[in-house]
């Protein structure tokens, strides 16, 4: 993620997903979600909260 210009602030595990809270180069907050087993990026960043 740092290679994409993101500064990771926090990573949480929520219902089988990794939720990543980061800040981009412009200072904008970014919320990403990844499948905990495959590390596939999920389209819905709030997927782990359902």
MMTF fields as JSON, N, C-alpha, C and O atoms, coordinates in Angstrom:
{
  "mmtfVersion": "1.0.0",
  "mmtfProducer": "UNKNOWN",
  "numBonds": 199,
  "numAtoms": 200,
  "numGroups": 50,
  "numChains": 1,
  "numModels": 1,
  "chainsPerModel": [1],
  "groupsPerChain": [50],
  "chainIdList": ["A"],
  "bondAtomList": [4, 2, 8, 6, 12, 10, 16, 14, 20, 18, 24, 22, 28, 26, 32, 30, 36, 34, 40, 38, 44, 42, 48, 46, 52, 50, 56, 54, 60, 58, 64, 62, 68, 66, 72, 70, 76, 74, 80, 78, 84, 82, 88, 86, 92, 90, 96, 94, 100, 98, 104, 102, 108, 106, 112, 110, 116, 114, 120, 118, 124, 122, 128, 126, 132, 130, 136, 134, 140, 138, 144, 142, 148, 146, 152, 150, 156, 154, 160, 158, 164, 162, 168, 166, 172, 170, 176, 174, 180, 178, 184, 182, 188, 186, 192, 190, 196, 194],
  "bondOrderList": [1, 1, 1, 1, 1, 1, 1, 1, 1, 1, 1, 1, 1, 1, 1, 1, 1, 1, 1, 1, 1, 1, 1, 1, 1, 1, 1, 1, 1, 1, 1, 1, 1, 1, 1, 1, 1, 1, 1, 1, 1, 1, 1, 1, 1, 1, 1, 1, 1],
  "groupList": [{"groupName": "UNK", "atomNameList": ["N", "CA", "C", "O"], "elementList": ["N", "C", "C", "O"], "formalChargeList": [0, 0, 0, 0], "bondAtomList": [1, 0, 2, 1, 3, 2], "bondOrderList": [1, 1, 2], "singleLetterCode": "X", "chemCompType": "L-PEPTIDE LINKING"}],
  "groupTypeList": [0, 0, 0, 0, 0, 0, 0, 0, 0, 0, 0, 0, 0, 0, 0, 0, 0, 0, 0, 0, 0, 0, 0, 0, 0, 0, 0, 0, 0, 0, 0, 0, 0, 0, 0, 0, 0, 0, 0, 0, 0, 0, 0, 0, 0, 0, 0, 0, 0, 0],
  "groupIdList": [1, 2, 3, 4, 5, 6, 7, 8, 9, 10, 11, 12, 13, 14, 15, 16, 17, 18, 19, 20, 21, 22, 23, 24, 25, 26, 27, 28, 29, 30, 31, 32, 33, 34, 35, 36, 37, 38, 39, 40, 41, 42, 43, 44, 45, 46, 47, 48, 49, 50],
  "secStructList": [7, 4, 4, 4, 6, 7, 3, 3, 3, 3, 3, 3, 3, 3, 6, 6, 3, 3, 3, 3, 3, 3, 3, 7, 6, 6, 1, 7, 3, 3, 3, 3, 3, 3, 3, 6, 6, 6, 7, 7, 5, 7, 1, 7, 6, 6, 4, 4, 4, 7],
  "xCoordList": [0.812, 0.0, 0.853, 0.487, 1.999, 2.872, 3.387, 3.673, 3.506, 3.91, 2.876, 3.192, 1.635, 0.549, 0.391, -0.532, 1.29, 1.246, 0.347, -0.018, -0.018, -0.887, -0.082, 0.915, -0.524, 0.035, -1.015, -2.077, -0.717, -1.675, -1.722, -0.689, -2.929, -3.145, -3.583, -3.178, -4.425, -4.952, -5.431, -5.914, -5.291, -5.849, -6.647, -6.146, -7.905, -8.775, -9.273, -9.364, -9.592, -10.226, -11.692, -12.034, -12.559, -14.001, -14.679, -14.673, -15.256, -16.069, -15.412, -16.029, -14.187, -13.499, -12.852, -12.41, -12.788, -12.164, -11.124, -11.253, -10.101, -9.171, -9.675, -9.834, -9.925, -10.314, -9.09, -8.505, -8.725, -7.525, -7.95, -8.673, -7.488, -7.731, -6.405, -5.409, -6.404, -5.164, -5.425, -6.562, -4.329, -4.391, -3.597, -2.482, -4.17, -3.456, -2.511, -2.412, -1.821, -0.826, -1.423, -0.745, -2.692, -3.362, -3.916, -4.486, -3.752, -4.253, -5.677, -6.26, -6.259, -7.635, -7.669, -6.841, -8.632, -8.795, -9.33, -10.21, -8.786, -9.166, -9.521, -8.798, -10.623, -11.041, -11.099, -11.871, -10.285, -10.23, -10.559, -10.369, -11.054, -11.344, -10.775, -10.815, -10.241, -9.643, -10.155, -10.324, -10.403, -10.778, -9.625, -8.488, -9.886, -8.831, -8.14, -6.984, -8.817, -8.224, -7.452, -6.365, -8.009, -7.397, -6.635, -5.871, -6.845, -6.296, -6.801, -6.209, -7.9, -8.524, -9.179, -9.887, -8.941, -9.546, -11.041, -11.464, -11.836, -13.286, -13.783, -13.241, -14.831, -15.408, -16.047, -15.984, -16.669, -17.361, -16.467, -16.243, -15.967, -15.062, -15.741, -15.062, -17.062, -17.803, -18.25, -19.085, -17.728, -18.176, -18.048, -18.899, -17.023, -16.821, -17.802, -17.85, -18.582, -19.516, -20.907, -21.771, -21.15, -22.493, -22.674, -23.732],
  "yCoordList": [-1.191, 0.0, 1.251, 2.269, 1.167, 2.337, 2.59, 3.732, 1.535, 1.69, 2.432, 2.984, 2.443, 3.167, 4.576, 5.299, 4.963, 6.305, 6.454, 7.572, 5.347, 5.405, 5.292, 4.572, 6.003, 5.878, 5.166, 5.723, 3.94, 3.133, 3.624, 3.777, 3.868, 4.333, 3.192, 3.126, 2.285, 1.203, 0.072, 0.308, -1.162, -2.337, -3.106, -3.416, -3.412, -4.17, -5.414, -5.429, -6.446, -7.634, -7.574, -7.515, -7.59, -7.516, -8.584, -8.495, -9.581, -10.6, -11.165, -11.191, -11.608, -12.252, -11.302, -11.728, -10.021, -9.037, -8.23, -8.007, -7.803, -6.824, -5.46, -5.204, -4.586, -3.215, -2.335, -2.324, -1.612, -0.777, 0.681, 1.12, 1.415, 2.855, 3.537, 3.311, 4.372, 4.989, 6.428, 6.898, 7.112, 8.474, 8.487, 7.969, 9.084, 9.142, 10.337, 11.096, 10.498, 11.575, 12.965, 13.888, 13.105, 14.402, 14.665, 15.727, 13.701, 13.861, 13.393, 13.595, 12.757, 12.269, 10.909, 10.046, 10.712, 9.439, 8.398, 8.686, 7.184, 6.093, 4.888, 4.566, 4.216, 3.003, 1.89, 1.972, 0.847, -0.272, -1.553, -1.638, -2.555, -3.85, -4.952, -4.879, -5.984, -7.124, -8.403, -8.475, -9.415, -10.725, -11.267, -11.273, -11.723, -12.164, -13.447, -13.68, -14.276, -15.528, -15.365, -15.923, -14.601, -14.489, -13.181, -13.047, -12.219, -10.86, -10.123, -9.13, -10.614, -9.944, -8.653, -8.641, -7.577, -6.288, -6.354, -6.798, -5.912, -5.922, -4.576, -3.525, -4.635, -3.404, -2.553, -1.324, -3.205, -2.495, -2.409, -3.413, -1.243, -1.066, -1.331, -1.526, -1.341, -1.597, -3.057, -3.393, -3.923, -5.319, -6.059, -6.891, -5.786, -6.476, -6.087, -6.732, -5.054, -4.576, -5.14, -4.925, -5.859, -6.434, -7.74, -8.361],
  "zCoordList": [0.0, 0.0, 0.0, -0.587, 0.666, 0.647, -0.764, -1.123, -1.567, -2.958, -3.787, -4.841, -3.306, -3.969, -3.408, -3.783, -2.514, -1.951, -0.748, -0.383, -0.12, 1.046, 2.336, 2.398, 3.351, 4.688, 5.534, 5.812, 5.941, 6.699, 8.137, 8.789, 8.619, 9.99, 10.906, 12.066, 10.367, 11.194, 10.29, 9.183, 10.778, 10.106, 11.144, 12.225, 10.804, 11.7, 10.972, 9.744, 11.728, 11.172, 11.551, 12.732, 10.548, 10.761, 9.919, 8.691, 10.55, 9.88, 8.623, 7.558, 8.741, 7.627, 6.644, 5.577, 6.979, 6.097, 6.867, 8.071, 6.152, 6.707, 6.278, 5.084, 7.234, 6.923, 7.15, 8.233, 6.125, 6.165, 6.136, 5.242, 7.129, 7.201, 6.902, 7.588, 5.872, 5.417, 4.983, 4.96, 4.638, 4.118, 2.818, 2.769, 1.748, 0.475, 0.43, 1.394, -0.691, -0.833, -0.655, -0.204, -1.012, -0.911, 0.488, 0.738, 1.405, 2.76, 2.949, 4.014, 1.911, 1.982, 2.67, 2.381, 3.588, 4.263, 3.286, 2.475, 3.372, 2.489, 3.342, 4.285, 3.025, 3.715, 2.677, 1.722, 2.856, 1.933, 2.676, 3.889, 1.95, 2.556, 1.684, 0.455, 2.345, 1.66, 2.295, 3.512, 1.467, 1.96, 2.786, 2.314, 4.008, 4.916, 4.446, 4.8, 3.663, 3.195, 1.895, 1.741, 0.956, -0.376, -0.581, -1.536, 0.316, 0.203, -1.033, -1.457, -1.61, -2.753, -2.278, -1.271, -3.001, -2.653, -2.928, -3.995, -1.965, -2.099, -2.605, -2.265, -3.427, -3.974, -2.896, -2.949, -1.907, -0.846, 0.387, 1.064, 0.675, 1.816, 3.147, 4.155, 3.171, 4.399, 4.468, 5.308, 3.626, 3.543, 4.856, 5.174, 5.621, 6.877, 7.957, 9.004, 7.732, 8.746, 8.563, 9.414, 7.471, 7.206, 7.925, 7.821]
}
